[in-house]
mmCIF file of C-alpha atoms in Angstrom:
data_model
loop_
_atom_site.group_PDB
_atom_site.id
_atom_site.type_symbol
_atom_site.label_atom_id
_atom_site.label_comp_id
_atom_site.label_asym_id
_atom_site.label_seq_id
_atom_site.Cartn_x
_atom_site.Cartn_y
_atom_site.Cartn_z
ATOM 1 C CA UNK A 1 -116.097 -19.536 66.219
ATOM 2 C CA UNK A 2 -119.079 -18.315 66.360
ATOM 3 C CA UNK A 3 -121.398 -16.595 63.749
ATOM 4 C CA UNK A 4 -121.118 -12.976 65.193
ATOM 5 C CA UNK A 5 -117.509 -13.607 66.040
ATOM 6 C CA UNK A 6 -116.839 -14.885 61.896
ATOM 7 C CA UNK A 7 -118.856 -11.532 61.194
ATOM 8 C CA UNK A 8 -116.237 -9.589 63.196
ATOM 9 C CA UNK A 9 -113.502 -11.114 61.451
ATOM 10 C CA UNK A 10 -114.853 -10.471 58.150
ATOM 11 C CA UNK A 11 -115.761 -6.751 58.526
ATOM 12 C CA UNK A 12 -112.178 -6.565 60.107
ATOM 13 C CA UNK A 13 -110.306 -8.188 56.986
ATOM 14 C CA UNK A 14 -112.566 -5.597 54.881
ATOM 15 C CA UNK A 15 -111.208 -2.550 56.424
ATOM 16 C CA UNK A 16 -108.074 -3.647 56.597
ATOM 17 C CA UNK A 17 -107.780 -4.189 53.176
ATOM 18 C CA UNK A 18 -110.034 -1.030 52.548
ATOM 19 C CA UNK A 19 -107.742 0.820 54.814
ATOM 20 C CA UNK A 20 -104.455 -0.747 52.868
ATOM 21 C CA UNK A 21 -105.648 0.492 49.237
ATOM 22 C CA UNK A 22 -106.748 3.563 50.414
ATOM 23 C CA UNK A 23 -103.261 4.488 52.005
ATOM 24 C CA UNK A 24 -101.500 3.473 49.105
ATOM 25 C CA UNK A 25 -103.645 5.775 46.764
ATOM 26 C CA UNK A 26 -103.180 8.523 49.102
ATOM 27 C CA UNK A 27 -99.116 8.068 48.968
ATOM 28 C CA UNK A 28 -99.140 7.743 45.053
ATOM 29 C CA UNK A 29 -101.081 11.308 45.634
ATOM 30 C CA UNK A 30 -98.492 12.948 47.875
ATOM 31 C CA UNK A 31 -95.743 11.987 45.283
ATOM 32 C CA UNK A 32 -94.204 14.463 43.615
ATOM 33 C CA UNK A 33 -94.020 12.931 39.766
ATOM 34 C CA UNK A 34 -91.338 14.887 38.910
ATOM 35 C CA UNK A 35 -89.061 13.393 41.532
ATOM 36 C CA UNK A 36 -87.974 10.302 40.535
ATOM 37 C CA UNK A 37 -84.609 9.475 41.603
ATOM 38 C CA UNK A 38 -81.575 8.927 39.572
ATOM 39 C CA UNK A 39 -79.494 5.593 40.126
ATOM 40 C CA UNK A 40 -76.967 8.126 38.467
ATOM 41 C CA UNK A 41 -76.389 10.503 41.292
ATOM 42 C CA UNK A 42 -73.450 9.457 42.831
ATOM 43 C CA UNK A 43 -71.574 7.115 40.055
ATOM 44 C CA UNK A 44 -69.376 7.644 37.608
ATOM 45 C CA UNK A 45 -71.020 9.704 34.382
ATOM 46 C CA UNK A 46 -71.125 8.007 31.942
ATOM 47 C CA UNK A 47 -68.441 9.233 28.898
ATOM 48 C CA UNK A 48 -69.796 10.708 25.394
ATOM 49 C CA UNK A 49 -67.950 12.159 22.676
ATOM 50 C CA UNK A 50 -70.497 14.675 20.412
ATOM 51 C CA UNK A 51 -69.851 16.507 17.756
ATOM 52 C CA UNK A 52 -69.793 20.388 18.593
ATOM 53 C CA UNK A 53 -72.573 22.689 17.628
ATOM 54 C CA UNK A 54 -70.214 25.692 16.834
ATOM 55 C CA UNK A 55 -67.234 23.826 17.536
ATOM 56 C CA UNK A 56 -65.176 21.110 17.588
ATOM 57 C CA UNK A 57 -66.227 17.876 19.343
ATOM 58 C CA UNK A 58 -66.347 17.364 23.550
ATOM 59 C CA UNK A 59 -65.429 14.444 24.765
ATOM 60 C CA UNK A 60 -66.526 14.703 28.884
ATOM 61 C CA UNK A 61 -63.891 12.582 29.959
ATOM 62 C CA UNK A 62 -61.428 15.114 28.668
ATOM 63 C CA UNK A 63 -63.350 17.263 30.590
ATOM 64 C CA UNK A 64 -62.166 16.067 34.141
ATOM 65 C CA UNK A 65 -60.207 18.168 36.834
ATOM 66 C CA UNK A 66 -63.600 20.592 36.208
ATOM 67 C CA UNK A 67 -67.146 21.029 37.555
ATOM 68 C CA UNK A 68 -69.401 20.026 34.621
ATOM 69 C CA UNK A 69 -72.853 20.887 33.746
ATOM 70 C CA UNK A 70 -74.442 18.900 31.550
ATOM 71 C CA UNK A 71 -78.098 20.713 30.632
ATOM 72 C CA UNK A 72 -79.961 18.193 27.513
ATOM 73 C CA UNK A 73 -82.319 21.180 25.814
ATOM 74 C CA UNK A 74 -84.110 21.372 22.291
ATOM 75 C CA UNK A 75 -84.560 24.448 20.133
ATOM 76 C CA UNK A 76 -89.053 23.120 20.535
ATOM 77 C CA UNK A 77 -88.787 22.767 24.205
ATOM 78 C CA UNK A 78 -90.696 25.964 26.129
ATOM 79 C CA UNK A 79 -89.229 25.473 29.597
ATOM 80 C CA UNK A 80 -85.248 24.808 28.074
ATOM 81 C CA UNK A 81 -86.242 29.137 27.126
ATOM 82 C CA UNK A 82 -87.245 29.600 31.379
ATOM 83 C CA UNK A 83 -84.256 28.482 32.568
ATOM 84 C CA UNK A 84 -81.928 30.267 29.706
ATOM 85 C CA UNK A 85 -81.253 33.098 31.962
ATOM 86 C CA UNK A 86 -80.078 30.873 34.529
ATOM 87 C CA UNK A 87 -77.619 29.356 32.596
ATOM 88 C CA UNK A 88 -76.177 31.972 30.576
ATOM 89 C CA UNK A 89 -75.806 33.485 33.966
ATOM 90 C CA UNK A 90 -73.992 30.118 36.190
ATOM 91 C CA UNK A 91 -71.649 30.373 33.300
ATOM 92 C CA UNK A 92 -70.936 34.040 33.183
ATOM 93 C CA UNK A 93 -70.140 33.719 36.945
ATOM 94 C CA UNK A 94 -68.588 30.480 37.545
ATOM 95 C CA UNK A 95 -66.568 30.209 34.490
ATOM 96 C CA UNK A 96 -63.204 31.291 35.438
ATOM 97 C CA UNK A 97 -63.446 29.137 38.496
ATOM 98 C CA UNK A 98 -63.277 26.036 36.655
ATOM 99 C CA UNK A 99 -66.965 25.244 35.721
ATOM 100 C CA UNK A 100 -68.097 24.380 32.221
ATOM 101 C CA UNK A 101 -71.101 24.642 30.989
ATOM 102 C CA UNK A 102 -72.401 22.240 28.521
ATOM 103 C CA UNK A 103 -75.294 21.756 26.610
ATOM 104 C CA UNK A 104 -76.164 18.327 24.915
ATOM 105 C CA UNK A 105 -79.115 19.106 22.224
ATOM 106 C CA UNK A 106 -81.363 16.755 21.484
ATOM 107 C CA UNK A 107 -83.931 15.697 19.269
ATOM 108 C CA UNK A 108 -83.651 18.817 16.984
ATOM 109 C CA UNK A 109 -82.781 20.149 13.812
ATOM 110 C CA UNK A 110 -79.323 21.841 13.264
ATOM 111 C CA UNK A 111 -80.752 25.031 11.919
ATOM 112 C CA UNK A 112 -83.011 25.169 14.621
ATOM 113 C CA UNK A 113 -80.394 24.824 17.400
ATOM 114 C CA UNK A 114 -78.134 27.452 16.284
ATOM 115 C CA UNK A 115 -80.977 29.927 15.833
ATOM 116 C CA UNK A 116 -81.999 29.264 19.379
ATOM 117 C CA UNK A 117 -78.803 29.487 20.513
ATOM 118 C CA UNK A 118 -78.414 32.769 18.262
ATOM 119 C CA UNK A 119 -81.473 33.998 20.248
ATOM 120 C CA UNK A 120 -80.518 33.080 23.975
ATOM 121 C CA UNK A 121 -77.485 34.732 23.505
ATOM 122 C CA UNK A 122 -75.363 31.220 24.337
ATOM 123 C CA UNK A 123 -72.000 31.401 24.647
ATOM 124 C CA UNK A 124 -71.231 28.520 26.432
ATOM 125 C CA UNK A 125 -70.005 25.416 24.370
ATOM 126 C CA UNK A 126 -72.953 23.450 23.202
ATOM 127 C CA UNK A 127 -73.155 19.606 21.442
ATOM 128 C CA UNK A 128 -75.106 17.475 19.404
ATOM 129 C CA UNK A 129 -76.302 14.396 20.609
ATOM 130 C CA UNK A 130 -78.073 12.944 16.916
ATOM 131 C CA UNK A 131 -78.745 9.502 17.697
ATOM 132 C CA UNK A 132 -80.148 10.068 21.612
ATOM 133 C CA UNK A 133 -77.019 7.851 22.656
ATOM 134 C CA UNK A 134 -76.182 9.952 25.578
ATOM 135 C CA UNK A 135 -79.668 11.139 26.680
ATOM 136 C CA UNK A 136 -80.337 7.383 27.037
ATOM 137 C CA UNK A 137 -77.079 6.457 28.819
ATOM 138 C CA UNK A 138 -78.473 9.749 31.092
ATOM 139 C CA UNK A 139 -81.785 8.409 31.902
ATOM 140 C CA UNK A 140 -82.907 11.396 29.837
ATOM 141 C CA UNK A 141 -86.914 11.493 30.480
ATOM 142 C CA UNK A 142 -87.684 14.652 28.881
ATOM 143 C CA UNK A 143 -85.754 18.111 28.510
ATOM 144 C CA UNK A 144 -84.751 20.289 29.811
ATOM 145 C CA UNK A 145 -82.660 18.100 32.225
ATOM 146 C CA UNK A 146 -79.371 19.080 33.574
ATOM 147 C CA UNK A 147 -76.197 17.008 35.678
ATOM 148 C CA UNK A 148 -73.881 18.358 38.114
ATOM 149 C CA UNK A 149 -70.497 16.264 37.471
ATOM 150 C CA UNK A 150 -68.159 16.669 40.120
ATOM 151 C CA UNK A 151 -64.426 16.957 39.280
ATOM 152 C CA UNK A 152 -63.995 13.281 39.936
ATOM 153 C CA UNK A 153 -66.101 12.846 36.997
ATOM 154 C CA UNK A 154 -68.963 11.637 38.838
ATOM 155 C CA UNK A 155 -72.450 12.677 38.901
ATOM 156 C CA UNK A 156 -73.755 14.952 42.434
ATOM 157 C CA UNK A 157 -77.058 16.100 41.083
ATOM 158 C CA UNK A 158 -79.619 16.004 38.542
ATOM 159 C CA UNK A 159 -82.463 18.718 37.735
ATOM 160 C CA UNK A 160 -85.702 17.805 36.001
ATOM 161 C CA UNK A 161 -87.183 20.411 34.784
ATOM 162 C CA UNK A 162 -85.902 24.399 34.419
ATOM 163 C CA UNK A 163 -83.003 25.368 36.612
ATOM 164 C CA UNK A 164 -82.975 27.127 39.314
ATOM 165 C CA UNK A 165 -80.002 29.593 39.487
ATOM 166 C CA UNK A 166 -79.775 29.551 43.224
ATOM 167 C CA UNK A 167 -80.058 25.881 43.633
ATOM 168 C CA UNK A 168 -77.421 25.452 40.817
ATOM 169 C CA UNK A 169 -75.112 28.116 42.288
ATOM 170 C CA UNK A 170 -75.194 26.741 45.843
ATOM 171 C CA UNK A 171 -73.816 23.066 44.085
ATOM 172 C CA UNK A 172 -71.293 24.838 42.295
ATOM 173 C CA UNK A 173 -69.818 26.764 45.138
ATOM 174 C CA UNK A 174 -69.547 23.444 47.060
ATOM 175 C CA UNK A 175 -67.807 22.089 44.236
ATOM 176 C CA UNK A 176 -65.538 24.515 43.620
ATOM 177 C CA UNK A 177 -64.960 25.428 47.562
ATOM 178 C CA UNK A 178 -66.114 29.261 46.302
ATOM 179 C CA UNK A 179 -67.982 31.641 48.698
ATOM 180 C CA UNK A 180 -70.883 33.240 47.246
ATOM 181 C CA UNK A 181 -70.247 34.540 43.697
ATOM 182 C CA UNK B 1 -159.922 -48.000 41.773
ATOM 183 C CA UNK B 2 -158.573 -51.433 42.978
ATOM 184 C CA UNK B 3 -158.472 -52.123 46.379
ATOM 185 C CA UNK B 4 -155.032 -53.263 47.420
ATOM 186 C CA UNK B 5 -153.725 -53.939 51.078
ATOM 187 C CA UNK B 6 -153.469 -51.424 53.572
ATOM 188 C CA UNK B 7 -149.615 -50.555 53.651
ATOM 189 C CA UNK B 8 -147.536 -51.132 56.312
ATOM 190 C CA UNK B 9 -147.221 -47.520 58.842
ATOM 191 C CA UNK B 10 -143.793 -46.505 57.662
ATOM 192 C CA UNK B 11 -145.057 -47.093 54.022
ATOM 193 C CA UNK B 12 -148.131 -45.152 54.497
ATOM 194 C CA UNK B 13 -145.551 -42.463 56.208
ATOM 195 C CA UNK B 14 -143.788 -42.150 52.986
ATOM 196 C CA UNK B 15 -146.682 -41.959 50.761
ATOM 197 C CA UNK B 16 -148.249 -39.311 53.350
ATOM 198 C CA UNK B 17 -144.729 -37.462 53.495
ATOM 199 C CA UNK B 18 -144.885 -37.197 49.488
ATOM 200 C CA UNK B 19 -148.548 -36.537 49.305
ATOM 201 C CA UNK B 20 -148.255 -33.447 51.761
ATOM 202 C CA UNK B 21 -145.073 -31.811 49.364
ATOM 203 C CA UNK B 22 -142.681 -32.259 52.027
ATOM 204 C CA UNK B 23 -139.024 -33.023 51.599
ATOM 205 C CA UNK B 24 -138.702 -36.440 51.038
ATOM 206 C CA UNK B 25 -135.008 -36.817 52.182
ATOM 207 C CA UNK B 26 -131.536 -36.216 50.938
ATOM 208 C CA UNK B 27 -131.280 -36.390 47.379
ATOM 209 C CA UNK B 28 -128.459 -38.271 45.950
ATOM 210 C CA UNK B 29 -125.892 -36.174 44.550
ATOM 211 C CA UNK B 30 -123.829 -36.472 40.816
ATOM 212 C CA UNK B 31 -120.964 -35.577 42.390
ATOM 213 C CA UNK B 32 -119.573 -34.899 46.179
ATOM 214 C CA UNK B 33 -117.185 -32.258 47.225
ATOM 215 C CA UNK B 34 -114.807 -34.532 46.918
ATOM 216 C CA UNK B 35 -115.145 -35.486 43.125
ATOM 217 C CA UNK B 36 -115.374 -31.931 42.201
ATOM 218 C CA UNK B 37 -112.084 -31.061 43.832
ATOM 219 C CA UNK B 38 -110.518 -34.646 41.956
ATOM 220 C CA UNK B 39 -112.139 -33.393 38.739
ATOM 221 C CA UNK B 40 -110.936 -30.228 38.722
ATOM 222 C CA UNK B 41 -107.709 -31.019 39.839
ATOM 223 C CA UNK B 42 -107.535 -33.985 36.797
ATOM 224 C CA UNK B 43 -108.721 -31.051 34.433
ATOM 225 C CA UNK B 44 -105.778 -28.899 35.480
ATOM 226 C CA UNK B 45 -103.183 -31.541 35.427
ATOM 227 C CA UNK B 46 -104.540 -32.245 31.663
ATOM 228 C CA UNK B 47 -104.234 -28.477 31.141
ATOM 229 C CA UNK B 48 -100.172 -28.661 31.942
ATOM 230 C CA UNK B 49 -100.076 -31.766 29.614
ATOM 231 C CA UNK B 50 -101.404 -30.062 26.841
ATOM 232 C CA UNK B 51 -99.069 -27.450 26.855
ATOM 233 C CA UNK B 52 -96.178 -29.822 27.802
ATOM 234 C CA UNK B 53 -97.365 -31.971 24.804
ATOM 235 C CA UNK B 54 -96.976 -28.623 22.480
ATOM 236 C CA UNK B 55 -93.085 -29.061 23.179
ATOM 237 C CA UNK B 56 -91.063 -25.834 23.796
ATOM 238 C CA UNK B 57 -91.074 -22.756 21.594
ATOM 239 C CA UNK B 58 -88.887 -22.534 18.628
ATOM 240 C CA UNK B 59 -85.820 -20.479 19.169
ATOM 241 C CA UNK B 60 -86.886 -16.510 18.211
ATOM 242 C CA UNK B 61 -85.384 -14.658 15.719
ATOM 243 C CA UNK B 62 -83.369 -11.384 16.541
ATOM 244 C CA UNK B 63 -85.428 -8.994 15.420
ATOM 245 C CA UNK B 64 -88.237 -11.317 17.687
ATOM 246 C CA UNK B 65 -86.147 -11.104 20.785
ATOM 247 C CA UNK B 66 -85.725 -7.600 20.089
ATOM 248 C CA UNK B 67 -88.897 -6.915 20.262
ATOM 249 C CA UNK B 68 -89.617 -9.326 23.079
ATOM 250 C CA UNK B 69 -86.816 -6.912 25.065
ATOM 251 C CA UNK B 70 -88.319 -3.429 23.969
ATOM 252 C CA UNK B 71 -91.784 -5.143 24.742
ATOM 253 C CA UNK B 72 -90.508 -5.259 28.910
ATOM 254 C CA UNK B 73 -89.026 -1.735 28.986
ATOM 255 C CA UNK B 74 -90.697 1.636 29.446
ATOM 256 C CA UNK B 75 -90.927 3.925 26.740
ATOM 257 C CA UNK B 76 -89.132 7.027 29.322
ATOM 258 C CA UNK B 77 -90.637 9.674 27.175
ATOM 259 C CA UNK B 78 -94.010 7.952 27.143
ATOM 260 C CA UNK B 79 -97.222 7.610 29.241
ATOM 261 C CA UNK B 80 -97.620 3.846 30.170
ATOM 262 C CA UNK B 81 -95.862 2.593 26.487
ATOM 263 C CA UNK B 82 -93.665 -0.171 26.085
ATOM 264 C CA UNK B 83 -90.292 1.016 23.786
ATOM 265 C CA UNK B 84 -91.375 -1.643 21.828
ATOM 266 C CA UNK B 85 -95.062 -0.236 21.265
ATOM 267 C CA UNK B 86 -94.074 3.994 21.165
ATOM 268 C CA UNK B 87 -93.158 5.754 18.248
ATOM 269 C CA UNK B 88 -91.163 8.219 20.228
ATOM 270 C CA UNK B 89 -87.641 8.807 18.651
ATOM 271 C CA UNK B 90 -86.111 7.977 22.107
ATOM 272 C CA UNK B 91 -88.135 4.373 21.997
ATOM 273 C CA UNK B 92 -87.107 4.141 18.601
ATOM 274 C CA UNK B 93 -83.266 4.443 19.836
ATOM 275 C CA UNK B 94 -83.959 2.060 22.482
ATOM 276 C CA UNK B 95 -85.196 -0.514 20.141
ATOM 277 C CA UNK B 96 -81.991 0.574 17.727
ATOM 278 C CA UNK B 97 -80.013 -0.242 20.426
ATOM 279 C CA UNK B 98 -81.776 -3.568 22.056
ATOM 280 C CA UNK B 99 -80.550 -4.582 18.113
ATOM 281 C CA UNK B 100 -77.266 -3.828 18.386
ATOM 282 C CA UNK B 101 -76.884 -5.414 21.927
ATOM 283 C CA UNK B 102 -78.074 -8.818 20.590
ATOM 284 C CA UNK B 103 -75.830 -7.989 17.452
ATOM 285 C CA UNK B 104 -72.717 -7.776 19.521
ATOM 286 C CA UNK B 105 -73.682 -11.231 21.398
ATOM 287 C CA UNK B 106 -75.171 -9.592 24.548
ATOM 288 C CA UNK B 107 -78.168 -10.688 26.913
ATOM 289 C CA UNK B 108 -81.618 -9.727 27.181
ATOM 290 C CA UNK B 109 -80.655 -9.525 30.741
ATOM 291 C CA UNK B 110 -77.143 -7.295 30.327
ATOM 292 C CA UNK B 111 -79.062 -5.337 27.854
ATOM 293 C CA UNK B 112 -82.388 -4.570 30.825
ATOM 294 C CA UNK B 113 -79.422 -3.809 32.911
ATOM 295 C CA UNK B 114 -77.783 -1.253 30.877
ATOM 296 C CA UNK B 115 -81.229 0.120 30.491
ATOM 297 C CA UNK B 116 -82.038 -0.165 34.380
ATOM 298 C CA UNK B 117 -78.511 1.604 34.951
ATOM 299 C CA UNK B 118 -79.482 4.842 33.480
ATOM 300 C CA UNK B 119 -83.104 4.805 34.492
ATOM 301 C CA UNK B 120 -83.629 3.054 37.623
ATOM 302 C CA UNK B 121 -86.183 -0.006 38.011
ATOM 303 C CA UNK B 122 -88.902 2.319 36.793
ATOM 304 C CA UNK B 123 -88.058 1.655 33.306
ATOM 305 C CA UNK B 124 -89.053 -2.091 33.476
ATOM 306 C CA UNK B 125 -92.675 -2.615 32.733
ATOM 307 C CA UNK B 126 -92.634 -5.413 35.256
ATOM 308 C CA UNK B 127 -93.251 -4.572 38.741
ATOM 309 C CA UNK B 128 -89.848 -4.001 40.691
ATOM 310 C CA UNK B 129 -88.281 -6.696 42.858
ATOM 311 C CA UNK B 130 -87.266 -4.734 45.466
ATOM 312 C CA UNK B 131 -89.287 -2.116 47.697
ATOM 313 C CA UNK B 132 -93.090 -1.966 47.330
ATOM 314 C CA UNK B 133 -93.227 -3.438 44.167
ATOM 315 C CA UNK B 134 -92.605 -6.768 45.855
ATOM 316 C CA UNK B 135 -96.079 -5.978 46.580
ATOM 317 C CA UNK B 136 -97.244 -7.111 43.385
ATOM 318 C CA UNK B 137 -95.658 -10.584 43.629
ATOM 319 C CA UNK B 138 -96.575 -11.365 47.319
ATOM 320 C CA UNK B 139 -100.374 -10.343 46.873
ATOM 321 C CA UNK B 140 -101.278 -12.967 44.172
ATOM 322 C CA UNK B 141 -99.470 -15.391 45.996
ATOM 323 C CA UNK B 142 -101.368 -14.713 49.686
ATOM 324 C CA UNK B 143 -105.013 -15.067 47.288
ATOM 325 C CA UNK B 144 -103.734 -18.052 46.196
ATOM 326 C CA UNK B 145 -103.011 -19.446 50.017
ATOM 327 C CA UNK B 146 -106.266 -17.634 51.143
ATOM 328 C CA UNK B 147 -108.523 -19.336 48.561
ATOM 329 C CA UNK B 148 -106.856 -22.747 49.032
ATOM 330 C CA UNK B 149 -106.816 -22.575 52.709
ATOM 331 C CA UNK B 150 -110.815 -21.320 52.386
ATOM 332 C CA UNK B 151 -112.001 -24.154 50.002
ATOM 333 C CA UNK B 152 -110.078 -26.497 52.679
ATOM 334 C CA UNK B 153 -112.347 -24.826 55.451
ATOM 335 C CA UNK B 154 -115.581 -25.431 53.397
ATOM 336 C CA UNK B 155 -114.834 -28.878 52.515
ATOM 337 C CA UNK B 156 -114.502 -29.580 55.813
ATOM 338 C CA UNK B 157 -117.746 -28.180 56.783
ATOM 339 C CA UNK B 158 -119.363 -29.434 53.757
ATOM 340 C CA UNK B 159 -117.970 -33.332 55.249
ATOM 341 C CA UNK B 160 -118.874 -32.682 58.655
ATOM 342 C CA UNK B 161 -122.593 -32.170 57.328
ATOM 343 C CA UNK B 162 -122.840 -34.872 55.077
ATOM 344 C CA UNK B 163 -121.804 -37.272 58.087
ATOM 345 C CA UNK B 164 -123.814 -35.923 61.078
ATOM 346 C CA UNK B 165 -126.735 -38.058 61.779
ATOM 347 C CA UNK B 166 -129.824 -36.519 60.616
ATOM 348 C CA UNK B 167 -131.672 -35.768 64.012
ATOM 349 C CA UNK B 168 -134.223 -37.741 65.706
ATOM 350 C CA UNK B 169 -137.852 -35.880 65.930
ATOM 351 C CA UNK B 170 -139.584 -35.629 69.078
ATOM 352 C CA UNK B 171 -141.706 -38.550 69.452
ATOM 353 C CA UNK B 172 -145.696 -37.568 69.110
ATOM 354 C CA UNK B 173 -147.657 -36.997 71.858
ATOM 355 C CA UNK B 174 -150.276 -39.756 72.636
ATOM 356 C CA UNK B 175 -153.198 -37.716 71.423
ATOM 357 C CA UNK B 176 -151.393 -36.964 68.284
ATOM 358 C CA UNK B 177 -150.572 -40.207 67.552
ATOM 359 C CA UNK B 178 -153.757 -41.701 67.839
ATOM 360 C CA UNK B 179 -155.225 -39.029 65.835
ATOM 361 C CA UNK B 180 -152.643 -39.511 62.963
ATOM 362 C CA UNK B 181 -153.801 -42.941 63.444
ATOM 363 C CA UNK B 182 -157.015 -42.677 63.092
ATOM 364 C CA UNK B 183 -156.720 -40.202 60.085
ATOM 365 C CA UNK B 184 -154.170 -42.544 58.241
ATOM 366 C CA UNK B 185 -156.717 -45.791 58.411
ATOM 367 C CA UNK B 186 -159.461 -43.268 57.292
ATOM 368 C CA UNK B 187 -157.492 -42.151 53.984
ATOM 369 C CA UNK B 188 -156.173 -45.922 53.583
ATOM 370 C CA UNK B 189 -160.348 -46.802 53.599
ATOM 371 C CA UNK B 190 -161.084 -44.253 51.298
ATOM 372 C CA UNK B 191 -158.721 -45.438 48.743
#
């Protein structure tokens, strides 16, 4: 080969390679971080029994025959208050047609829970989850972060971040084979 | 000054060539291309003895291979923190329950699996195996090829340059050489 030609094949391995890196920085860019997909959606959830906030203790698997929602919040977390309304109000209006609304604290301090939930005016049934078991077997990276369980027991959707009551309702009335609430 | 013989032309021609600063030839090398790739392959091969020599590592302790688990996973609450180096509750209940995995007579690998389960690939600090990520294995192993396929290339030049025949100069002119001539027997006089 000749010099000029090894030239040409040098500069052309260069941008490639340029070309390559730069791509791949400008996908990392375009990715939403929040996104990350669940290996969850779609199995089985996994079972927990936790002790009951105001009650007596859940046990999900106890649970089944009904569309769950499983939302992980903490009395310290500021978006877990954004999406309040939206859950106070997916249980006000899909409670009688077999959708339960759960809410799996974590990280927190008793006293600190039940005044939040005092606050938000909660009356869903809410847990305790002291040891992070569950949020682990969840893939919990951060609250708030909420699970659609099907009746089946298995897990159709997961929500990082708040809520979104129109997202949530539009699951729930495929679940439940509802029209519009 | 003693007077000594006039030299023989192809001595004088040296003694000129040095005289005037010019190259004198190929100097002998230490080593050839050759040696230096035998050499360095003979140090890495005493390298891998060394450590073979060392024997393998003693078995680890639990609380070690704990540690050596929580060391490969991502701490999920973190930025870029191993569970084993983040003092995040959640790492902490990751490395609680790495513990309690070995207690009960598990794996490392069935207790990365119960961890990969719930949090996809993303939670092992090692690039993934499958997708992209497969990236990270292939690339190191293509430099490897490249450079070894490269050095090949220049060794081969390196040998084809060291064998050529060094090339015949043009043969003087008559004038020239008579001139040279006559200049050589003056500066042989003169000395």
């Amino acid at each position: 080969m000749s010099r000029t030609g090894r030239r040409a094949a040098l500069l052309s391995v260069v941008v490639v390679a340029v070309l390559g890196i730069v791509a791949l920085l400008a996908s990392g860019l375009a990715h939403d971080p929040k996104a990350i997909a669940s290996p969850l959606v779609g199995r089985a959830a996994p079972d927990f029994r936790l002790e009951g906030i105001h009650g007596s203790p859940v046990q999900l698997s106890h649970l089944k025959g009904q569309v769950v929602v499983v939302n992980f919040w903490a009395s310290w977390c500021a978006e877990c208050r954004t999406e309040q309304q939206a859950l106070n109000q997916t249980w006000s209006d899909f409670r009688d047609s077999g959708v339960v609304v759960l809410g799996v604290n974590f990280q927190d301090q008793r006293a600190d829970a039940e005044a939040y939930l005092a606050s938000s005016a909660v009356t869903y049934p809410n847990v305790e989850d002291t040891e992070s078991r569950t949020a682990l077997a969840y893939g919990l990276r951060g609250v708030p972060e909420t699970f659609v369980v099907d009746r089946d027991g298995h897990i159709v959707d997961r929500v990082i971040g708040p809520v979104d009551a129109g997202r949530l309702g539009a699951t729930l009335n495929t679940l439940t084979h509802r029209g519009t609430p | 000054m003693t007077s000594s013989p006039a030299p023989a032309r192809p001595e004088r021609r040296a003694r000129q060539g040095t005289r005037s600063g010019a190259h004198p030839g190929p100097r002998p090398r230490l080593l050839g291309p050759g040696a230096l790739v035998a050499l360095a392959i003979v140090v890495a091969l005493l390298s891998l003895a060394a450590v073979a020599v060392r024997g393998a590592n003693k078995p680890l302790s639990r609380a070690e291979q704990a540690q050596q688990i929580a060391a490969e996973l991502r701490c999920p609450v973190c930025q870029d923190l191993s569970a084993a180096d983040s003092p995040a509750p959640l790492a902490r209940q990751m490395r609680q329950q790495i513990s309690e995995g070995l207690a009960a007579g598990d794996s490392p690998a069935a207790i990365e699996d119960r961890f990969v389960a719930a949090y996809g690939e993303t939670v092992l600090l090692r690039p993934p195996s499958s997708g992209p990520g497969r990236l990270a294995y292939a690339v190191p192993l293509l430099a490897l090829v490249g450079a070894v396929a490269a050095g090949a290339a220049t060794l081969r030049v390196w040998r084809r340059r060291s064998t050529q025949p060094v090339p015949e100069r043009a043969p003087l002119a008559a004038g020239d050489r008579s001139r040279v001539e006559a200049a050589l027997d003056r500066w042989s006089e003169e000395e």
